[in-house]
Coordinates of C-alpha atoms in Angstrom, one line a residue:
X22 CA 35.0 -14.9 -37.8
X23 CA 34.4 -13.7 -41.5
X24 CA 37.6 -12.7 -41.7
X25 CA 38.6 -15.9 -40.8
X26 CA 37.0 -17.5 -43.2
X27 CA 37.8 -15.8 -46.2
X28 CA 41.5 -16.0 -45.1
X29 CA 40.8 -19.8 -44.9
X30 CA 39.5 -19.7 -48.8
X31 CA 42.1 -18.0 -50.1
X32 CA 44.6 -20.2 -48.6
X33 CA 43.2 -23.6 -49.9
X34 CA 43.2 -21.7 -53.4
X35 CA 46.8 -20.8 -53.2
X36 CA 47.6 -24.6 -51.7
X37 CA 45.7 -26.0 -54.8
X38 CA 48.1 -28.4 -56.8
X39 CA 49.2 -26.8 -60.2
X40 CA 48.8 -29.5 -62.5
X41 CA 44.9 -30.7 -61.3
X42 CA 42.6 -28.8 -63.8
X43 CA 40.1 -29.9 -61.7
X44 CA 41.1 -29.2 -59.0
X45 CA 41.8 -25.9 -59.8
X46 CA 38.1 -25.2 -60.9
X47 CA 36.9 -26.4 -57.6
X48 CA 38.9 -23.5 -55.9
X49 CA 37.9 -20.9 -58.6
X50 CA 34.0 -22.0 -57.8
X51 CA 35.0 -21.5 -54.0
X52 CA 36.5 -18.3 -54.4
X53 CA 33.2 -17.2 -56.3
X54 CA 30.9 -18.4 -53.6
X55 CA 32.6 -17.0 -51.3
X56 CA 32.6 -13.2 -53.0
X57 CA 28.8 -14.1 -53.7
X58 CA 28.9 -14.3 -49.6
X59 CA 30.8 -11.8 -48.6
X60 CA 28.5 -8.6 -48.5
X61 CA 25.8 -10.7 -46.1
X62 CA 28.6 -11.8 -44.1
X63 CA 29.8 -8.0 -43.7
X64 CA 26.6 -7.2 -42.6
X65 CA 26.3 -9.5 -40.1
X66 CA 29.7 -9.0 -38.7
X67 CA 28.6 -4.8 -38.4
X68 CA 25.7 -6.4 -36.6
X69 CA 27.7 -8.2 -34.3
X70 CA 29.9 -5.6 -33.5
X71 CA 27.6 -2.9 -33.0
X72 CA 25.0 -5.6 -30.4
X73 CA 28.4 -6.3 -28.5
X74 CA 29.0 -2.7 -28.1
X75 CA 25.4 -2.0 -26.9
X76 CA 25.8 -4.8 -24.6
X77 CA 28.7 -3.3 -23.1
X78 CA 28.0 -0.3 -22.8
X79 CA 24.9 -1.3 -20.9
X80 CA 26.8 -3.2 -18.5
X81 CA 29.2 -0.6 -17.8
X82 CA 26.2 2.0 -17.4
X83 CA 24.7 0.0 -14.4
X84 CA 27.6 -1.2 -12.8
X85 CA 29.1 3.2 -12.6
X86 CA 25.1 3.7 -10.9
X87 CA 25.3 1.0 -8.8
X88 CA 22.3 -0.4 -10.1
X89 CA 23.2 -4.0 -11.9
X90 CA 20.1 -5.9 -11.0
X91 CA 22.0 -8.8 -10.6
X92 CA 24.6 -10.2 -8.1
X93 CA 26.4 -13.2 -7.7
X94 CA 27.2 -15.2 -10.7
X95 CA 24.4 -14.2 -12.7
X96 CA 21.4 -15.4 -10.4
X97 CA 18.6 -12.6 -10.6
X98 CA 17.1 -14.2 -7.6
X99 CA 20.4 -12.4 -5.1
X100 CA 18.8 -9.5 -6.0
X101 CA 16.5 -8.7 -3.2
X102 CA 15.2 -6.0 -5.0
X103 CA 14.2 -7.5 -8.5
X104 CA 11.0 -6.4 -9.3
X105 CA 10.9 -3.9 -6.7
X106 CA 12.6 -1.1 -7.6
X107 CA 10.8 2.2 -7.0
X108 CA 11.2 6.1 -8.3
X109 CA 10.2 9.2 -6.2
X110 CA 9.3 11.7 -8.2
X111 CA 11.2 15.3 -7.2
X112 CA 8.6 16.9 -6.6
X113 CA 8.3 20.8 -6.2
X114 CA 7.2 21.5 -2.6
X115 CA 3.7 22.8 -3.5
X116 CA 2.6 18.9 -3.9
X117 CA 3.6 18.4 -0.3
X118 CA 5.4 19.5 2.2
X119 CA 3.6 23.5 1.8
X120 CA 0.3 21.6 1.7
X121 CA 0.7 20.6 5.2
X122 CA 2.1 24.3 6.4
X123 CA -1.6 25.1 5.5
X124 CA -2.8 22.7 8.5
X125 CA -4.3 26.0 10.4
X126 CA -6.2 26.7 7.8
X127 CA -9.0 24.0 9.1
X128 CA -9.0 24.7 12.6
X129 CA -12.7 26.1 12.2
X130 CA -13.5 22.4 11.5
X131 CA -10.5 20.0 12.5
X132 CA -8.9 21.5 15.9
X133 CA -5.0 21.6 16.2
X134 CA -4.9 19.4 12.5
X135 CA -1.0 20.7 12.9
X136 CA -0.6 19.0 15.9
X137 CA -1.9 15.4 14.1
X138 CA 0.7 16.2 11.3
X139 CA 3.7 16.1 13.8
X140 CA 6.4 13.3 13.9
X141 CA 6.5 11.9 10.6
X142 CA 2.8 12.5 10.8
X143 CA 2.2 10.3 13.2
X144 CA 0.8 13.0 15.9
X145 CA 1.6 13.4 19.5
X146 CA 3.1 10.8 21.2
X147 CA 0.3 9.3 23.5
X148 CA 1.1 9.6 27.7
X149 CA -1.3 6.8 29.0
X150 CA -1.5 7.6 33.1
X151 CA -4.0 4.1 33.4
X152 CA -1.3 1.4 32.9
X153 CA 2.0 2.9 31.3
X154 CA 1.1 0.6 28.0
X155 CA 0.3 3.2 25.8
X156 CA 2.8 5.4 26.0
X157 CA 5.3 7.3 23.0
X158 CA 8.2 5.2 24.5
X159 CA 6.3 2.1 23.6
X160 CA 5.5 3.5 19.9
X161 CA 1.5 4.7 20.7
X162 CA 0.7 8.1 19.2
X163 CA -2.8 10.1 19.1
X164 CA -2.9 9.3 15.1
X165 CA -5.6 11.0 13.0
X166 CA -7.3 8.4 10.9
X167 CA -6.7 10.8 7.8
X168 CA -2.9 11.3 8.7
X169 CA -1.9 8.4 5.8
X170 CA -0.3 11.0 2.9
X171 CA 2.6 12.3 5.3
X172 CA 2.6 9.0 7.1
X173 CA 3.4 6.9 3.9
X174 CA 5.5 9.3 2.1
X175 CA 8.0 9.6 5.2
X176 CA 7.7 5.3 5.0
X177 CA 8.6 5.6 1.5
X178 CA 12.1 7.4 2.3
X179 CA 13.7 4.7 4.1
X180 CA 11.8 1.8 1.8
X181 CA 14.9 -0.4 0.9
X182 CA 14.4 -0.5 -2.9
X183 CA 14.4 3.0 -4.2
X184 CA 16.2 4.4 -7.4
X185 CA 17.4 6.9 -8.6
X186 CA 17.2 5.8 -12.4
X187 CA 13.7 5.9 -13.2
X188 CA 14.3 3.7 -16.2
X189 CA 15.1 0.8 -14.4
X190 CA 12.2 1.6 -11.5
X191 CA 9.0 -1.2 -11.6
X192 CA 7.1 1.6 -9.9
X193 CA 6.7 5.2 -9.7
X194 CA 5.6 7.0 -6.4
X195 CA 3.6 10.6 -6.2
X196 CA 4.5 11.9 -2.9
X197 CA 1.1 14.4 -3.5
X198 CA -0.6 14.8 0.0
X199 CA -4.4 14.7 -1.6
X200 CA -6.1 13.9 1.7
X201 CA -4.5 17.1 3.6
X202 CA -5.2 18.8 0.1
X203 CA -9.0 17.8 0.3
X204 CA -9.4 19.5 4.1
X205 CA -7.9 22.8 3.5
X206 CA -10.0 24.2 0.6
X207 CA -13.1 21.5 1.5
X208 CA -15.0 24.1 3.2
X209 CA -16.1 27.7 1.9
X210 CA -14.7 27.4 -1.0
X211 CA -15.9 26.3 -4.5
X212 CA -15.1 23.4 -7.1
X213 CA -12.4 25.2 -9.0
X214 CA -10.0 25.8 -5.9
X215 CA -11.1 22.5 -4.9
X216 CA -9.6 20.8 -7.7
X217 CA -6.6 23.1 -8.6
X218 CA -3.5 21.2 -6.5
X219 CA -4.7 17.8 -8.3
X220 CA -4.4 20.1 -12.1
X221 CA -1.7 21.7 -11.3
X222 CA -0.1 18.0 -10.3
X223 CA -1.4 15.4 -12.9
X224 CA -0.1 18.4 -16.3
X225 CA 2.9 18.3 -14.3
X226 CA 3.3 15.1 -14.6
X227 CA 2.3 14.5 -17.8
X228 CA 5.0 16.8 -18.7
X229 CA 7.4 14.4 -17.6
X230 CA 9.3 12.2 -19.7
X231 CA 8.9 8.9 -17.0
X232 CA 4.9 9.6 -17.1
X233 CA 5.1 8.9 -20.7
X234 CA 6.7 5.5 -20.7
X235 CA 3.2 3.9 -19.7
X236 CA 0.7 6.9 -19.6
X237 CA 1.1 7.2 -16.0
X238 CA -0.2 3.1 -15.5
X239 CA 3.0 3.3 -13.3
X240 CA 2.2 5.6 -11.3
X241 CA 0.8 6.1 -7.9
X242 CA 0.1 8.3 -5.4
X243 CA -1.6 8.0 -1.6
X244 CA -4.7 9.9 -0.6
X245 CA -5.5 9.2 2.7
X246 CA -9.3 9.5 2.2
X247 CA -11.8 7.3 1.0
X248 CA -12.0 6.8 -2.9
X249 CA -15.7 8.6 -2.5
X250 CA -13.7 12.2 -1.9
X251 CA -12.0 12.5 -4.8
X252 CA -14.5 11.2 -7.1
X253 CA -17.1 14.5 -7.0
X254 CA -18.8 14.0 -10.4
X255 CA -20.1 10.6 -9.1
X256 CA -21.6 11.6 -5.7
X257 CA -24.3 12.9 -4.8
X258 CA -23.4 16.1 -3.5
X259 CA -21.7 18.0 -6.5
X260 CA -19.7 20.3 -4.2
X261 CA -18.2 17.2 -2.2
X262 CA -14.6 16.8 -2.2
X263 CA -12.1 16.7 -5.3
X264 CA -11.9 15.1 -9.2
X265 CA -8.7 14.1 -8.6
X266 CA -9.3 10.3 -9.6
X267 CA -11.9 11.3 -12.5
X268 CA -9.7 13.9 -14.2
X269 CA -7.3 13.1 -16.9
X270 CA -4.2 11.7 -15.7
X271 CA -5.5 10.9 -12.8
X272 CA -7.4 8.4 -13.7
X273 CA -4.3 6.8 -15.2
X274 CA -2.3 6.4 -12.2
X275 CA -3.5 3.9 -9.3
X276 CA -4.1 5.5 -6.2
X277 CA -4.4 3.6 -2.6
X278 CA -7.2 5.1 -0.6
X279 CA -8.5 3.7 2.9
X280 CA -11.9 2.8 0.9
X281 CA -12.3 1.8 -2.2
X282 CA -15.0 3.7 -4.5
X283 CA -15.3 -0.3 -5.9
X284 CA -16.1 1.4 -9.4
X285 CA -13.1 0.8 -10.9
X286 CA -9.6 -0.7 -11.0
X287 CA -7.2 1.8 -10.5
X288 CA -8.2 2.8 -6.6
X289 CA -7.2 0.4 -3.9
X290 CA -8.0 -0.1 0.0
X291 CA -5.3 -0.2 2.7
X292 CA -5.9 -0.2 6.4
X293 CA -6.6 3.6 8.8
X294 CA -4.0 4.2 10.6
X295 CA -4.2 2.9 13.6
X296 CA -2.4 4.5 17.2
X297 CA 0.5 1.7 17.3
X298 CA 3.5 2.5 15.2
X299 CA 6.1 0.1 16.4
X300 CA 10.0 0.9 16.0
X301 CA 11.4 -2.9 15.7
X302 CA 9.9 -6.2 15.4
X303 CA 10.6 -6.8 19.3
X304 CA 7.3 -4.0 19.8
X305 CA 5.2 -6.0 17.8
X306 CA 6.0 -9.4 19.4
X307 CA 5.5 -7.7 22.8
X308 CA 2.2 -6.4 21.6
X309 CA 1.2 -9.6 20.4
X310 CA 1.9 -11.5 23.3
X311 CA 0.1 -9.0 25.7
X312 CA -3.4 -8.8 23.6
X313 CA -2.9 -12.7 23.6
X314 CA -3.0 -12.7 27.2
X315 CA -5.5 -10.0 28.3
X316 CA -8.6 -11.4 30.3
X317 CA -12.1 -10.9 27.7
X318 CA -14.7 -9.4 30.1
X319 CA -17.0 -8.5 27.9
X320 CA -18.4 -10.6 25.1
X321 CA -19.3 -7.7 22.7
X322 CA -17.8 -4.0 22.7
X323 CA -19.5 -1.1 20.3
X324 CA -17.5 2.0 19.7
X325 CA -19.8 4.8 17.7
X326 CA -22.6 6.9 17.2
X327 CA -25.8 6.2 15.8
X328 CA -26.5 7.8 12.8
X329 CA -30.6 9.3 13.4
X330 CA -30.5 10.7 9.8
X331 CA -29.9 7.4 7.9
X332 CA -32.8 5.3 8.3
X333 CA -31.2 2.4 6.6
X334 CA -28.1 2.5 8.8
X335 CA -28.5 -0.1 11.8
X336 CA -26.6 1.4 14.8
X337 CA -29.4 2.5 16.5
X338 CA -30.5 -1.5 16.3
X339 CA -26.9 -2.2 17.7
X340 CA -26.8 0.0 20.3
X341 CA -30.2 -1.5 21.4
X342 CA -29.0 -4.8 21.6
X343 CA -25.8 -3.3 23.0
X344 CA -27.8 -1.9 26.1
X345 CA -30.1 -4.5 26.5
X346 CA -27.4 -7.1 27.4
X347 CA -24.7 -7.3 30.4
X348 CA -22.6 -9.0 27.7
X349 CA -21.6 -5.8 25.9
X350 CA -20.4 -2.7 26.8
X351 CA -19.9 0.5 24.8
X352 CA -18.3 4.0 24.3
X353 CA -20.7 6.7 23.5
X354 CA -19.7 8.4 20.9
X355 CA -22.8 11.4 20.3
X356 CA -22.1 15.0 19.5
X357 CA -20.3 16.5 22.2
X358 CA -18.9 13.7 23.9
X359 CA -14.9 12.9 24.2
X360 CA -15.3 9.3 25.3
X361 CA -14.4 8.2 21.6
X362 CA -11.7 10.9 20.7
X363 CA -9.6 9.6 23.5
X364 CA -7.3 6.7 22.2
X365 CA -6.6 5.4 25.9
X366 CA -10.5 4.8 26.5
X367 CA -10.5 2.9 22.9
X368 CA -8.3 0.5 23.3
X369 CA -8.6 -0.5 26.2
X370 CA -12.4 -1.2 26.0
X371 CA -11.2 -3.3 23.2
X372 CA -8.4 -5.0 24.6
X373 CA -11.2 -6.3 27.1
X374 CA -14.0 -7.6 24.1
X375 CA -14.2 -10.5 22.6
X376 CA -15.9 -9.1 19.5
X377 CA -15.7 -5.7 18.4
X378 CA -19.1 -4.5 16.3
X379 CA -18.6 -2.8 13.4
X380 CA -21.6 -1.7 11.2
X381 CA -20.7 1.0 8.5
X382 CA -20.6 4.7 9.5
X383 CA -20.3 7.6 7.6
X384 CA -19.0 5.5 5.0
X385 CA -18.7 1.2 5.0
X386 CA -15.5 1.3 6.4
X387 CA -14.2 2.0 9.7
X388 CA -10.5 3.1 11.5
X389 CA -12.6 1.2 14.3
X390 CA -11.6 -2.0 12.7
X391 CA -8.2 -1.8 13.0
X392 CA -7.8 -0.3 16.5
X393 CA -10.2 -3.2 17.2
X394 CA -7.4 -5.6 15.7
X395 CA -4.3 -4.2 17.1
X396 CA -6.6 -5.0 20.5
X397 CA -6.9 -8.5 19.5
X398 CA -10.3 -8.3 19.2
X399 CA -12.7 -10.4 16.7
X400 CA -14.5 -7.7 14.2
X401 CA -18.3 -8.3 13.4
X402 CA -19.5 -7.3 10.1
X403 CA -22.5 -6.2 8.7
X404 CA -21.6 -5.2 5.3
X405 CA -19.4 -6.8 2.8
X406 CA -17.9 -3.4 1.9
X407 CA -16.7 -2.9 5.5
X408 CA -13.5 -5.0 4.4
X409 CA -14.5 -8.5 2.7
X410 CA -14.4 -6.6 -0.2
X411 CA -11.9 -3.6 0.2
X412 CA -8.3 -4.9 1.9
X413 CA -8.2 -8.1 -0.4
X414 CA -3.9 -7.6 0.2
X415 CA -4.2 -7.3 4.1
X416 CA -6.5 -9.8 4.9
X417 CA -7.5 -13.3 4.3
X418 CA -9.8 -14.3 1.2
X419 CA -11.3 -17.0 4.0
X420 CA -13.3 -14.6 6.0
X421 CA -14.4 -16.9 8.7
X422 CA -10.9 -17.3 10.0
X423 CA -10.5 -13.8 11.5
X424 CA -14.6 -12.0 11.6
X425 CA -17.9 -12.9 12.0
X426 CA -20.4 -11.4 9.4
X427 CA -24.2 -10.9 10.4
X428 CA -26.2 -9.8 7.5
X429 CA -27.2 -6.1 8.0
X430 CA -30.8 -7.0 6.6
X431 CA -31.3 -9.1 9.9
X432 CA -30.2 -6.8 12.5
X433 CA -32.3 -3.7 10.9
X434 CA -35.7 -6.7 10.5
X435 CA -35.0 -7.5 14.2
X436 CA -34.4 -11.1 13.1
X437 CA -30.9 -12.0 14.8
X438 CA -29.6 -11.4 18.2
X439 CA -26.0 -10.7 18.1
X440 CA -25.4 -12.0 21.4
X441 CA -26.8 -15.1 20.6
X442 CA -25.2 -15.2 17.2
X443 CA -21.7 -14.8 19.1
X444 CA -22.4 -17.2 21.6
X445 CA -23.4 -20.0 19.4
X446 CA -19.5 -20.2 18.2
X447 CA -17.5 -22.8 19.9
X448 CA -14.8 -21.6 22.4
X449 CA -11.8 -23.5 20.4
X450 CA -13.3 -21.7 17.1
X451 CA -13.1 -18.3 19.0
X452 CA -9.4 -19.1 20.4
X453 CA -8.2 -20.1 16.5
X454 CA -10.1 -17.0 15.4
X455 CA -8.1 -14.7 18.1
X456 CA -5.2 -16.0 17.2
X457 CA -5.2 -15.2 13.1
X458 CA -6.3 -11.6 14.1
X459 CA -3.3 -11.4 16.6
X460 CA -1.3 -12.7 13.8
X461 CA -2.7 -9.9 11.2
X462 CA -1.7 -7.0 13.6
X463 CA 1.2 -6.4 11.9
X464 CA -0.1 -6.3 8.4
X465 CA -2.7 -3.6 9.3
X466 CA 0.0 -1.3 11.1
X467 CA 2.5 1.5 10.1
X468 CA 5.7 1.1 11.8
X469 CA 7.0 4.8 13.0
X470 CA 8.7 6.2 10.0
X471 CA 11.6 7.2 11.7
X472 CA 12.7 3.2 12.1
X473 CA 13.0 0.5 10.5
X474 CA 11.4 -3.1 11.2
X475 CA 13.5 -6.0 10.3
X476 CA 11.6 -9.3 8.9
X477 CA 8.2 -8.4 10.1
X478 CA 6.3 -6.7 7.5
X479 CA 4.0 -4.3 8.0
X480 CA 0.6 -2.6 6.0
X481 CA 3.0 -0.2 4.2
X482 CA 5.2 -3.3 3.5
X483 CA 2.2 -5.0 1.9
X484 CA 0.7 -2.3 0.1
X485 CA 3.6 -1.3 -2.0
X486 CA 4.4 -4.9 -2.9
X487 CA 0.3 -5.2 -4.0
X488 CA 0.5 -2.1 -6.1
X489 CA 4.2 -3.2 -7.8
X490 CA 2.0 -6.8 -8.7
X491 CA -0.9 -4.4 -10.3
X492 CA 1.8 -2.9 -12.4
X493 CA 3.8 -5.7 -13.3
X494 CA 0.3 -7.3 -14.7
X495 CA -0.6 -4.2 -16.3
X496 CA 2.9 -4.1 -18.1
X497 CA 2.1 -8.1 -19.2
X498 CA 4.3 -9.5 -16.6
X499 CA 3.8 -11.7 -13.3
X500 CA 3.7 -10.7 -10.5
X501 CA 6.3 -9.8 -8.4
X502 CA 5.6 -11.3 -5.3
X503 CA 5.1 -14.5 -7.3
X504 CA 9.2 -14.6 -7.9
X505 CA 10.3 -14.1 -3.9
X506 CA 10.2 -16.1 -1.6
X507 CA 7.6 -15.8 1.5
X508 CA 8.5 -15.5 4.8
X509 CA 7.4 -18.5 7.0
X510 CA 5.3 -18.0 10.0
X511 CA 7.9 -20.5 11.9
X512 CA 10.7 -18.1 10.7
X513 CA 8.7 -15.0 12.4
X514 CA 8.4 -17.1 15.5
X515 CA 12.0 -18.3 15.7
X516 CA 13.2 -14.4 15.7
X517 CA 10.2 -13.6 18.4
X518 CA 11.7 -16.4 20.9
X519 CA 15.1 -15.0 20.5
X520 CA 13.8 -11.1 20.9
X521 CA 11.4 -12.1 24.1

């Protein structure tokens, strides 16, 4: 284009007409205006020729990796992947896969751990000899409820949106098994050997040239633990679990835990694994529409022990009102008893309750919870930190749609009765309230692994989509789930009708 034009100049100078004087000082006044020109208009020609070969070669560069973000004429939105895109650090084997060879190492404290770590960590598949229902062939496996790291890491393998170019990823994933890291050095040992897999991990990382693009504010990692274990310098007992999330880097990286410390930002809540780990969408609707149909027996169900050392923890109360009613019925869960280590037992108490208790344990949160939900049964809080305020991406901000809370303070005064609480609520309020929990299962499951579910999406489906919106804000962006489109609840039924 400037040569163009100065061509263009030169020619109306030439064409001038030889006898017009003035004419002829009209051209001479071009031509100088345009040599006054010409140096800016070199530059910006350069400028243009150098952003169209950076353009090009940009293209080119995505197109040979197979990793042009957009198909289709131009439309972003036929990427199903925009905004999703997801690195896997190669990771030496010390992170992972030899932390779990070390399984045998906590038999003194955790029997046959190696047999929970089995197929895709998913455990032993479950042989129910009662009713057939909970069997391996229908996706039920003895599941330990701190068997997240493998189970999640063997999810993320098959998750549809992976890279392999981790400058075009929106996330980066730390396949570092921190829970199973936690048991194997947790007891007899001290805080140094505690601590030195997460050291070893977060300088190398740092070392790495993706960590660097955002300080590790990319990053994340699973540790199938509650937040409380890897926090050590914050508890109360100093020899209690690992720094990992108060060391540098870290601290920087968000981590998804199955409780949430609540101290900070960068440690999230998803659900315990539960026992069902379906291998298509056709197990989940079957599941559905069995718990939908089970006959309720028992108005109340309690699965637990009480807690004698914790004078401010209200089992005992529970288990009172528990045995002092034909309405509930209960596992007993004490120190040498197997009725609660047996999966079978579980759920099927459950699957016969219309509301499953569930005070705080050990900790406020409960695998109970979940196994209660799968059952289709109505969970009964005591304490906002039981979920309301730890799985705000698996479960509804409107509480009263799928639990009933009953204020800890109350039950541990003696100034509520439960059963009466329960039976105050109308029967069409119960039905609607069964029905959004049977409608949750799937978003507080882990599909097997191994398969692949096809529009139903499932707690590992939401949680990686909730951590990629925490990044995308953190970067100054939206959020990603904000630009696709949500899958309707008629669509979900549509596809159930024509698997059933």
């Amino acid at each position: 284009m400037v040569i163009s034009s100065w061509i263009l100049i030169r020619q109306l100078i030439k064409s001038a007409p030889k006898g017009g004087g003035r004419q002829q000082r009209r051209a001479k006044g071009m031509e100088k205006v345009a040599v006054g020109l010409l140096p800016p208009l070199r530059f910006i020609a350069v400028l243009a020729v150098v952003s169209w070969t950076s353009f090009i070669y940009c293209h080119f560069s995505l197109l040979s990796g197979g990793l042009l973000l957009g198909h289709g004429g131009g439309d972003d939105g036929a990427d199903p992947c925009r905004g999703r895109y997801t690195y896997v650090h190669d990771q030496p084997r010390r992170f992972n896969d030899d932390i779990l060879r070390d399984c045998r190492k906590t038999r003194d404290h955790w029997p046959d751990m190696c047999g929970f770590v089995s197929n895709a960590g998913l455990g032993r598949p479950l042989v129910d000899r009662a009713d057939g229902v909970l069997t391996g062939e229908a996706g039920w496996y003895g599941t330990h409820q701190f068997a997240l790291d493998a189970i999640f890491h063997n999810r993320m393998k098959q998750y549809e949106c992976l890279t392999n170019q981790s400058a075009v990823a929106d996330a980066v994933f730390v396949p570092f098994y921190a829970g199973f890291d936690f048991v194997r050095y947790h007891w007899g040992y001290d805080n140094a050997t505690r601590d030195a897999a997460s050291v070893d991990l977060t300088q190398w990382l740092m070392r790495r040239p993706e960590w660097r693009r955002m300080g590790g504010r990319d990053h994340f990692l699973v540790a199938g633990r509650t937040g409380w274990d890897f926090r050590r310098d914050t508890n109360i007992n100093p020899n209690w679990g690992t720094n990992l999330l108060v060391m540098p880097g870290g601290r920087d990286m968000s981590v998804l835990v199955l409780e949430s410390s609540l101290l900070n930002g960068s440690n999230y809540a998803v659900p315990y694994p539960t026992y069902f780990h379906p291998r298509s969408d056709a197990d989940v609707f079957r599941w559905q529409d069995r718990v939908r149909g089970m006959q309720r027996r028992w108005l109340m169900a309690f699965v637990g022990a009480p807690r004698p050392d914790d004078p401010k923890n209200i089992r005992a109360q529970i288990i009172a009102q528990c045995n002092a009613t034909s309405a509930c019925s209960q596992l007993g869960c004490a120190f040498g008893s197997s009725q609660c280590h047996s999966p079978g037992n579980i759920m099927r108490l459950f699957q016969k309750a219309t509301f499953c208790l569930q005070p705080p344990g050990d900790s406020y949160t409960r695998r109970s919870v979940f196994d209660s939900m799968v059952a289709g049964c109505i969970p009964v809080f005591f304490h906002n930190a039981t979920a309301y305020l730890q799985y705000a991406w698996h479960l509804p901000r409107e509480h009263a749609k799928y639990s009933v809370f009953i204020s800890e303070h109350d039950v541990r005064a003696g100034n509520v009765s439960i059963e009466a609480t329960l039976r105050a609520i109308p029967a069409a309020t119960v039905e609607r309230m069964r029905e959004e929990v049977i409608r949750l299962i799937p978003s507080v499951i882990y599909a097997d692994p191994r398969s692949k579910l096809e529009t139903v999406r499932d707690a590992f489906d939401v949680a990686v989509e909730g951590i990629i919106d925490r990044i995308a804000m953190t970067r100054g962006g939206y959020a990603r789930s904000w630009l696709r489109p949500k899958q309707s609840r008629q669509a979900l039924d549509a596809r159930r009708r024509r698997l059933s």
